[in-house]
PDB file of C-alpha atoms in Angstrom:
ATOM      1  CA  UNK A1194      18.104   4.815  31.327  1.00  0.00           C
ATOM      2  CA  UNK A1195      17.537   8.143  28.732  1.00  0.00           C
ATOM      3  CA  UNK A1196      16.323  11.120  30.757  1.00  0.00           C
ATOM      4  CA  UNK A1197      13.705  11.943  28.718  1.00  0.00           C
ATOM      5  CA  UNK A1198      12.094   8.984  29.902  1.00  0.00           C
ATOM      6  CA  UNK A1199       9.889  10.237  32.766  1.00  0.00           C
ATOM      7  CA  UNK A1200       8.935   7.899  35.590  1.00  0.00           C
ATOM      8  CA  UNK A1201       5.647   8.501  37.046  1.00  0.00           C
ATOM      9  CA  UNK A1202       3.166   6.521  39.268  1.00  0.00           C
ATOM     10  CA  UNK A1203       0.444   5.136  37.310  1.00  0.00           C
ATOM     11  CA  UNK A1204      -2.176   7.933  38.187  1.00  0.00           C
ATOM     12  CA  UNK A1205      -0.205  10.772  36.720  1.00  0.00           C
ATOM     13  CA  UNK A1206       0.628   8.462  33.798  1.00  0.00           C
ATOM     14  CA  UNK A1207      -3.456   7.723  33.550  1.00  0.00           C
ATOM     15  CA  UNK A1208      -3.874  11.457  33.653  1.00  0.00           C
ATOM     16  CA  UNK A1209      -1.866  12.519  30.484  1.00  0.00           C
ATOM     17  CA  UNK A1210      -3.059   9.601  28.388  1.00  0.00           C
ATOM     18  CA  UNK A1211      -6.522  10.731  29.076  1.00  0.00           C
ATOM     19  CA  UNK A1212      -5.519  14.137  28.107  1.00  0.00           C
ATOM     20  CA  UNK A1213      -3.327  12.982  25.129  1.00  0.00           C
ATOM     21  CA  UNK A1214      -6.755  10.979  24.176  1.00  0.00           C
ATOM     22  CA  UNK A1215      -8.772  13.823  23.543  1.00  0.00           C
ATOM     23  CA  UNK A1216      -6.548  14.667  20.643  1.00  0.00           C
ATOM     24  CA  UNK A1217      -6.716  11.094  19.434  1.00  0.00           C
ATOM     25  CA  UNK A1218     -10.272  11.107  19.191  1.00  0.00           C
ATOM     26  CA  UNK A1219     -10.467  14.369  17.636  1.00  0.00           C
ATOM     27  CA  UNK A1220      -7.947  13.491  15.041  1.00  0.00           C
ATOM     28  CA  UNK A1221     -10.453  10.276  14.499  1.00  0.00           C
ATOM     29  CA  UNK A1222     -13.222  12.672  14.060  1.00  0.00           C
ATOM     30  CA  UNK A1223     -11.553  15.125  11.668  1.00  0.00           C
ATOM     31  CA  UNK A1224     -10.870  11.247   9.913  1.00  0.00           C
ATOM     32  CA  UNK A1225     -14.005  10.470   9.404  1.00  0.00           C
ATOM     33  CA  UNK A1226     -15.076  14.086   8.452  1.00  0.00           C
ATOM     34  CA  UNK A1227     -12.326  14.021   5.862  1.00  0.00           C
ATOM     35  CA  UNK A1228     -13.854  10.456   4.527  1.00  0.00           C
ATOM     36  CA  UNK A1229     -17.140  11.625   4.203  1.00  0.00           C
ATOM     37  CA  UNK A1230     -16.258  14.816   2.039  1.00  0.00           C
ATOM     38  CA  UNK A1231     -13.943  12.371  -0.402  1.00  0.00           C
ATOM     39  CA  UNK A1232     -17.596  10.238  -0.190  1.00  0.00           C
ATOM     40  CA  UNK A1233     -18.931  13.668  -2.377  1.00  0.00           C
ATOM     41  CA  UNK A1234     -15.946  14.194  -4.950  1.00  0.00           C
ATOM     42  CA  UNK A1235     -16.919  14.423  -7.823  1.00  0.00           C
ATOM     43  CA  UNK A1236     -15.563  11.504 -10.500  1.00  0.00           C
ATOM     44  CA  UNK A1237     -13.914  11.224 -14.052  1.00  0.00           C
ATOM     45  CA  UNK A1238     -14.507   8.928 -16.228  1.00  0.00           C
ATOM     46  CA  UNK A1239     -11.943   6.333 -17.700  1.00  0.00           C
ATOM     47  CA  UNK A1240     -11.195   4.539 -20.620  1.00  0.00           C
ATOM     48  CA  UNK A1241     -13.070   0.988 -19.315  1.00  0.00           C
ATOM     49  CA  UNK A1242     -11.400  -0.554 -22.474  1.00  0.00           C
ATOM     50  CA  UNK A1243      -7.964  -0.037 -21.716  1.00  0.00           C
ATOM     51  CA  UNK A1244      -5.384  -2.887 -21.725  1.00  0.00           C
ATOM     52  CA  UNK A1245      -3.732  -4.964 -19.131  1.00  0.00           C
ATOM     53  CA  UNK A1246      -1.970  -8.026 -19.433  1.00  0.00           C
ATOM     54  CA  UNK A1247      -3.195 -10.512 -16.587  1.00  0.00           C
ATOM     55  CA  UNK A1248      -2.956 -14.471 -16.195  1.00  0.00           C
ATOM     56  CA  UNK A1249      -5.023 -15.260 -19.102  1.00  0.00           C
ATOM     57  CA  UNK A1250      -3.216 -13.176 -21.648  1.00  0.00           C
ATOM     58  CA  UNK A1251      -5.352  -9.147 -22.553  1.00  0.00           C
ATOM     59  CA  UNK A1252      -8.259  -7.724 -20.704  1.00  0.00           C
ATOM     60  CA  UNK A1253      -9.799  -4.360 -20.120  1.00  0.00           C
ATOM     61  CA  UNK A1254      -9.964  -2.489 -17.072  1.00  0.00           C
ATOM     62  CA  UNK A1255     -13.477  -3.272 -17.033  1.00  0.00           C
ATOM     63  CA  UNK A1256     -13.224  -7.192 -16.767  1.00  0.00           C
ATOM     64  CA  UNK A1257     -10.741  -6.233 -13.808  1.00  0.00           C
ATOM     65  CA  UNK A1258     -13.545  -5.730 -11.568  1.00  0.00           C
ATOM     66  CA  UNK A1259     -14.815  -9.244 -11.449  1.00  0.00           C
ATOM     67  CA  UNK A1260     -18.012  -8.278 -11.760  1.00  0.00           C
ATOM     68  CA  UNK A1261     -17.888  -6.298  -8.579  1.00  0.00           C
ATOM     69  CA  UNK A1262     -19.236  -2.813  -8.711  1.00  0.00           C
ATOM     70  CA  UNK A1263     -15.999  -1.147  -6.948  1.00  0.00           C
ATOM     71  CA  UNK A1264     -12.127  -2.040  -7.646  1.00  0.00           C
ATOM     72  CA  UNK A1265      -8.789  -0.406  -5.802  1.00  0.00           C
ATOM     73  CA  UNK A1266      -5.861  -0.768  -8.076  1.00  0.00           C
ATOM     74  CA  UNK A1267      -2.148  -0.576  -6.429  1.00  0.00           C
ATOM     75  CA  UNK A1268       0.607   1.097  -9.395  1.00  0.00           C
ATOM     76  CA  UNK A1269       3.330  -1.402  -8.293  1.00  0.00           C
ATOM     77  CA  UNK A1270       6.216   0.290  -9.580  1.00  0.00           C
ATOM     78  CA  UNK A1271       8.650  -1.795 -11.806  1.00  0.00           C
ATOM     79  CA  UNK A1272      12.363  -1.737 -13.183  1.00  0.00           C
ATOM     80  CA  UNK A1273      12.231  -4.100 -16.152  1.00  0.00           C
ATOM     81  CA  UNK A1274      15.004  -6.348 -16.585  1.00  0.00           C
ATOM     82  CA  UNK A1275      16.429  -5.797 -12.632  1.00  0.00           C
ATOM     83  CA  UNK A1276      16.875  -8.590 -10.599  1.00  0.00           C
ATOM     84  CA  UNK A1277      14.248  -8.716  -7.254  1.00  0.00           C
ATOM     85  CA  UNK A1278      16.801  -7.331  -4.940  1.00  0.00           C
ATOM     86  CA  UNK A1279      16.334  -4.245  -7.170  1.00  0.00           C
ATOM     87  CA  UNK A1280      12.875  -3.705  -7.363  1.00  0.00           C
ATOM     88  CA  UNK A1281      11.167  -1.058  -5.206  1.00  0.00           C
ATOM     89  CA  UNK A1282      11.290  -1.473  -1.721  1.00  0.00           C
ATOM     90  CA  UNK A1283       8.576   1.436  -1.104  1.00  0.00           C
ATOM     91  CA  UNK A1284       5.837  -0.962  -3.475  1.00  0.00           C
ATOM     92  CA  UNK A1285       7.055  -3.923  -1.696  1.00  0.00           C
ATOM     93  CA  UNK A1286       6.511  -2.452   1.590  1.00  0.00           C
ATOM     94  CA  UNK A1287       3.154  -1.400   1.312  1.00  0.00           C
ATOM     95  CA  UNK A1288       1.872  -4.175  -1.170  1.00  0.00           C
ATOM     96  CA  UNK A1289       3.277  -7.297   1.051  1.00  0.00           C
ATOM     97  CA  UNK A1290       0.465  -5.876   3.625  1.00  0.00           C
ATOM     98  CA  UNK A1291      -2.748  -6.050   1.709  1.00  0.00           C
ATOM     99  CA  UNK A1292      -3.663  -9.965   2.196  1.00  0.00           C
ATOM    100  CA  UNK A1293      -7.143 -10.789   3.245  1.00  0.00           C
ATOM    101  CA  UNK A1294      -9.478  -9.738   1.219  1.00  0.00           C
ATOM    102  CA  UNK A1295     -12.548 -11.281   1.782  1.00  0.00           C
ATOM    103  CA  UNK A1296     -13.686  -7.987   3.266  1.00  0.00           C
ATOM    104  CA  UNK A1297     -13.317  -5.913   0.530  1.00  0.00           C
ATOM    105  CA  UNK A1298     -15.214  -8.469  -1.266  1.00  0.00           C
ATOM    106  CA  UNK A1299     -18.113  -8.324   0.669  1.00  0.00           C
ATOM    107  CA  UNK A1300     -18.823  -4.577   0.209  1.00  0.00           C
ATOM    108  CA  UNK A1301     -18.304  -5.430  -3.132  1.00  0.00           C
ATOM    109  CA  UNK A1302     -15.087  -4.227  -3.967  1.00  0.00           C
ATOM    110  CA  UNK A1303     -11.839  -5.695  -5.917  1.00  0.00           C
ATOM    111  CA  UNK A1304      -8.440  -5.153  -5.022  1.00  0.00           C
ATOM    112  CA  UNK A1305      -5.477  -5.839  -7.563  1.00  0.00           C
ATOM    113  CA  UNK A1306      -2.409  -4.777  -8.329  1.00  0.00           C
ATOM    114  CA  UNK A1307      -1.484  -3.105 -11.701  1.00  0.00           C
ATOM    115  CA  UNK A1308       2.036  -3.241 -12.123  1.00  0.00           C
ATOM    116  CA  UNK A1309       3.684  -1.006 -14.442  1.00  0.00           C
ATOM    117  CA  UNK A1310       6.399  -3.246 -15.915  1.00  0.00           C
ATOM    118  CA  UNK A1311       5.507  -6.169 -18.361  1.00  0.00           C
ATOM    119  CA  UNK A1312       3.493  -9.348 -16.587  1.00  0.00           C
ATOM    120  CA  UNK A1313       5.583 -12.099 -16.645  1.00  0.00           C
ATOM    121  CA  UNK A1314       8.476 -10.911 -15.083  1.00  0.00           C
ATOM    122  CA  UNK A1315       6.508  -9.101 -12.832  1.00  0.00           C
ATOM    123  CA  UNK A1316       3.923 -11.843 -11.801  1.00  0.00           C
ATOM    124  CA  UNK A1317       7.017 -13.857 -11.105  1.00  0.00           C
ATOM    125  CA  UNK A1318       8.164 -11.584  -8.350  1.00  0.00           C
ATOM    126  CA  UNK A1319       4.008 -11.695  -6.606  1.00  0.00           C
ATOM    127  CA  UNK A1320       5.008 -15.353  -6.572  1.00  0.00           C
ATOM    128  CA  UNK A1321       8.115 -15.001  -5.181  1.00  0.00           C
ATOM    129  CA  UNK A1322       7.211 -12.573  -2.403  1.00  0.00           C
ATOM    130  CA  UNK A1323       3.740 -15.317  -1.871  1.00  0.00           C
ATOM    131  CA  UNK A1324       1.120 -12.610  -2.332  1.00  0.00           C
ATOM    132  CA  UNK A1325      -2.079 -13.898  -3.852  1.00  0.00           C
ATOM    133  CA  UNK A1326      -3.733 -10.804  -4.864  1.00  0.00           C
ATOM    134  CA  UNK A1327      -5.020 -10.225  -8.594  1.00  0.00           C
ATOM    135  CA  UNK A1328      -1.846  -9.292 -10.612  1.00  0.00           C
ATOM    136  CA  UNK A1329      -1.877  -7.174 -13.682  1.00  0.00           C
ATOM    137  CA  UNK A1330       0.591  -5.330 -16.123  1.00  0.00           C
ATOM    138  CA  UNK A1331      -0.881  -2.117 -16.872  1.00  0.00           C
ATOM    139  CA  UNK A1332       2.158  -0.953 -18.930  1.00  0.00           C
ATOM    140  CA  UNK A1333       0.435  -0.789 -22.153  1.00  0.00           C
ATOM    141  CA  UNK A1334      -2.571   1.576 -20.493  1.00  0.00           C
ATOM    142  CA  UNK A1335       0.211   3.174 -18.015  1.00  0.00           C
ATOM    143  CA  UNK A1336       0.028   6.874 -19.218  1.00  0.00           C
ATOM    144  CA  UNK A1337      -3.476   6.798 -19.263  1.00  0.00           C
ATOM    145  CA  UNK A1338      -4.449   5.096 -16.422  1.00  0.00           C
ATOM    146  CA  UNK A1339      -1.691   7.356 -14.085  1.00  0.00           C
ATOM    147  CA  UNK A1340      -1.829  10.360 -16.331  1.00  0.00           C
ATOM    148  CA  UNK A1341       1.490  11.498 -15.153  1.00  0.00           C
ATOM    149  CA  UNK A1342       0.458  11.036 -11.442  1.00  0.00           C
ATOM    150  CA  UNK A1343       3.185  10.247  -8.643  1.00  0.00           C
ATOM    151  CA  UNK A1344       5.636   6.973  -9.385  1.00  0.00           C
ATOM    152  CA  UNK A1345       3.347   5.356  -7.339  1.00  0.00           C
ATOM    153  CA  UNK A1346      -0.796   5.055  -6.928  1.00  0.00           C
ATOM    154  CA  UNK A1347      -3.744   3.964  -5.386  1.00  0.00           C
ATOM    155  CA  UNK A1348      -6.875   4.466  -7.132  1.00  0.00           C
ATOM    156  CA  UNK A1349     -10.677   4.189  -6.378  1.00  0.00           C
ATOM    157  CA  UNK A1350     -12.743   3.246  -9.599  1.00  0.00           C
ATOM    158  CA  UNK A1351     -16.785   2.927  -9.621  1.00  0.00           C
ATOM    159  CA  UNK A1352     -18.577   0.350 -12.118  1.00  0.00           C
ATOM    160  CA  UNK A1353     -21.796   1.837 -14.018  1.00  0.00           C
ATOM    161  CA  UNK A1354     -22.778  -0.514 -16.370  1.00  0.00           C
ATOM    162  CA  UNK A1355     -20.070  -0.644 -19.203  1.00  0.00           C
ATOM    163  CA  UNK A1356     -18.816   2.564 -17.992  1.00  0.00           C
ATOM    164  CA  UNK A1357     -15.740   3.269 -15.634  1.00  0.00           C
ATOM    165  CA  UNK A1358     -15.184   5.973 -13.021  1.00  0.00           C
ATOM    166  CA  UNK A1359     -12.045   6.978 -11.349  1.00  0.00           C
ATOM    167  CA  UNK A1360     -13.218   8.580  -7.793  1.00  0.00           C
ATOM    168  CA  UNK A1361     -10.403   9.245  -5.766  1.00  0.00           C
ATOM    169  CA  UNK A1362      -6.477   8.714  -5.960  1.00  0.00           C
ATOM    170  CA  UNK A1363      -3.442   8.868  -3.455  1.00  0.00           C
ATOM    171  CA  UNK A1364       0.241   8.865  -3.817  1.00  0.00           C
ATOM    172  CA  UNK A1365       3.615   9.501  -1.693  1.00  0.00           C
ATOM    173  CA  UNK A1366       2.055   9.224   2.387  1.00  0.00           C
ATOM    174  CA  UNK A1367      -1.328   8.615   1.436  1.00  0.00           C
ATOM    175  CA  UNK A1368      -0.983   4.912   0.431  1.00  0.00           C
ATOM    176  CA  UNK A1369       0.054   4.412   4.072  1.00  0.00           C
ATOM    177  CA  UNK A1370      -3.293   3.611   4.139  1.00  0.00           C
ATOM    178  CA  UNK A1371      -2.512  -0.007   2.549  1.00  0.00           C
ATOM    179  CA  UNK A1372      -0.315  -0.608   5.985  1.00  0.00           C
ATOM    180  CA  UNK A1373      -0.392  -1.510   9.340  1.00  0.00           C
ATOM    181  CA  UNK A1374       3.236  -1.501  10.224  1.00  0.00           C
ATOM    182  CA  UNK A1375       3.743   2.832  10.356  1.00  0.00           C
ATOM    183  CA  UNK A1376       0.423   2.448  12.520  1.00  0.00           C
ATOM    184  CA  UNK A1377       1.796   0.041  15.311  1.00  0.00           C
ATOM    185  CA  UNK A1378       5.087   1.593  15.476  1.00  0.00           C
ATOM    186  CA  UNK A1379       3.598   4.819  15.914  1.00  0.00           C
ATOM    187  CA  UNK A1380       1.727   3.914  19.271  1.00  0.00           C
ATOM    188  CA  UNK A1381       5.089   2.714  20.680  1.00  0.00           C
ATOM    189  CA  UNK A1382       7.835   5.057  22.473  1.00  0.00           C
ATOM    190  CA  UNK A1383       9.984   5.360  19.833  1.00  0.00           C
ATOM    191  CA  UNK A1384       8.054   5.292  16.988  1.00  0.00           C
ATOM    192  CA  UNK A1385       9.141   5.162  13.509  1.00  0.00           C
ATOM    193  CA  UNK A1386      12.860   5.858  14.340  1.00  0.00           C
ATOM    194  CA  UNK A1387      12.586   7.965  10.845  1.00  0.00           C
ATOM    195  CA  UNK A1388      14.777  10.901  10.566  1.00  0.00           C
ATOM    196  CA  UNK A1389      12.293  13.506  10.036  1.00  0.00           C
ATOM    197  CA  UNK A1390       9.677  12.514  13.539  1.00  0.00           C
ATOM    198  CA  UNK A1391       9.581  14.991  15.883  1.00  0.00           C
ATOM    199  CA  UNK A1392      10.879  12.727  19.324  1.00  0.00           C
ATOM    200  CA  UNK A1393      13.327  13.550  22.296  1.00  0.00           C
ATOM    201  CA  UNK A1394      16.647  14.016  21.724  1.00  0.00           C
ATOM    202  CA  UNK A1395      18.509  10.662  22.145  1.00  0.00           C
ATOM    203  CA  UNK A1396      15.974   8.761  20.376  1.00  0.00           C
ATOM    204  CA  UNK A1397      17.206   5.862  18.344  1.00  0.00           C
ATOM    205  CA  UNK A1398      17.183   6.500  14.513  1.00  0.00           C
ATOM    206  CA  UNK A1399      17.206   3.881  12.088  1.00  0.00           C
ATOM    207  CA  UNK A1400      17.684   3.574   8.072  1.00  0.00           C
ATOM    208  CA  UNK A1401      14.773   2.768   5.635  1.00  0.00           C
ATOM    209  CA  UNK A1402      12.553   0.513   7.292  1.00  0.00           C
ATOM    210  CA  UNK A1403      11.587  -1.206   3.618  1.00  0.00           C
ATOM    211  CA  UNK A1404      14.916  -1.629   2.426  1.00  0.00           C
ATOM    212  CA  UNK A1405      17.383  -4.224   4.655  1.00  0.00           C
ATOM    213  CA  UNK A1406      21.134  -5.232   3.487  1.00  0.00           C
ATOM    214  CA  UNK A1407      20.684  -4.288   0.206  1.00  0.00           C
ATOM    215  CA  UNK A1408      17.084  -5.813  -0.085  1.00  0.00           C
ATOM    216  CA  UNK A1409      13.556  -5.073   0.189  1.00  0.00           C
ATOM    217  CA  UNK A1410      13.211  -5.936   3.808  1.00  0.00           C
ATOM    218  CA  UNK A1411      10.178  -8.555   3.378  1.00  0.00           C
ATOM    219  CA  UNK A1412      12.441 -10.843   0.736  1.00  0.00           C
ATOM    220  CA  UNK A1413      14.679 -11.909   3.626  1.00  0.00           C
ATOM    221  CA  UNK A1414      12.222 -14.481   5.015  1.00  0.00           C
ATOM    222  CA  UNK A1415      11.318 -15.879   1.209  1.00  0.00           C
ATOM    223  CA  UNK A1416      14.946 -16.289   0.845  1.00  0.00           C
ATOM    224  CA  UNK A1417      15.530 -17.898   4.504  1.00  0.00           C
ATOM    225  CA  UNK A1418      12.650 -20.241   3.577  1.00  0.00           C
ATOM    226  CA  UNK A1419      14.266 -21.186   0.022  1.00  0.00           C
ATOM    227  CA  UNK A1420      11.894 -19.751  -2.415  1.00  0.00           C
ATOM    228  CA  UNK A1421      13.779 -18.448  -6.034  1.00  0.00           C
ATOM    229  CA  UNK A1422      13.851 -14.838  -6.647  1.00  0.00           C
ATOM    230  CA  UNK A1423      14.800 -15.365 -10.179  1.00  0.00           C
ATOM    231  CA  UNK A1424      12.815 -13.452 -12.145  1.00  0.00           C
ATOM    232  CA  UNK A1425      14.249 -14.239 -16.040  1.00  0.00           C
ATOM    233  CA  UNK A1426      11.665 -15.934 -18.182  1.00  0.00           C
ATOM    234  CA  UNK A1427      12.361 -20.063 -18.919  1.00  0.00           C
ATOM    235  CA  UNK A1428      14.668 -20.391 -15.654  1.00  0.00           C
TER     236      UNK A1428
END
């Protein structure tokens, strides 16, 4: 047994957990305060007519709201012409965890993936993965919509009539809001097991959770289930 694992009785264990809980609650309250500040940010108008490609062909950014007041869009990275095994493991990790959309819909919010690559090729990836979120190619309008920001991005929009406004965006670790895996791992004794973490000496470390044996990790169960990962047109 690793000596960093101290063993105590339940009373001593609970006393230390109670002290940590004070910090956890403070963290939660600070998160609430940050969210309140986020709701008060100014917004910037974006081109409501920006062109995207969906299942029925060209659509506008405005149309991707599906009539709802707000839109959350995740900008999936794409390596055009590359096989499924070489597609972005980070985007696959985050996008694969946004599944039940009814709770967003009841708040008048649409969630959609805006892929940075061509529609026909990338939607085959969505289908291979078994995702059912609305999927669009934003390739033709990527310079307008992403405006030079991060390689992958999560953005929030507000519709007022026929006008569209961007109200928030984030990238990097900001997109962790999309997943529950890291949150659950953070509650375990070994954490995420990533090199940057502050853990006791001797704690296990692991390779990138999002890629396993040369593929985005979540692809393996799909292949084992017999799904085809062929993204080529007409095959």
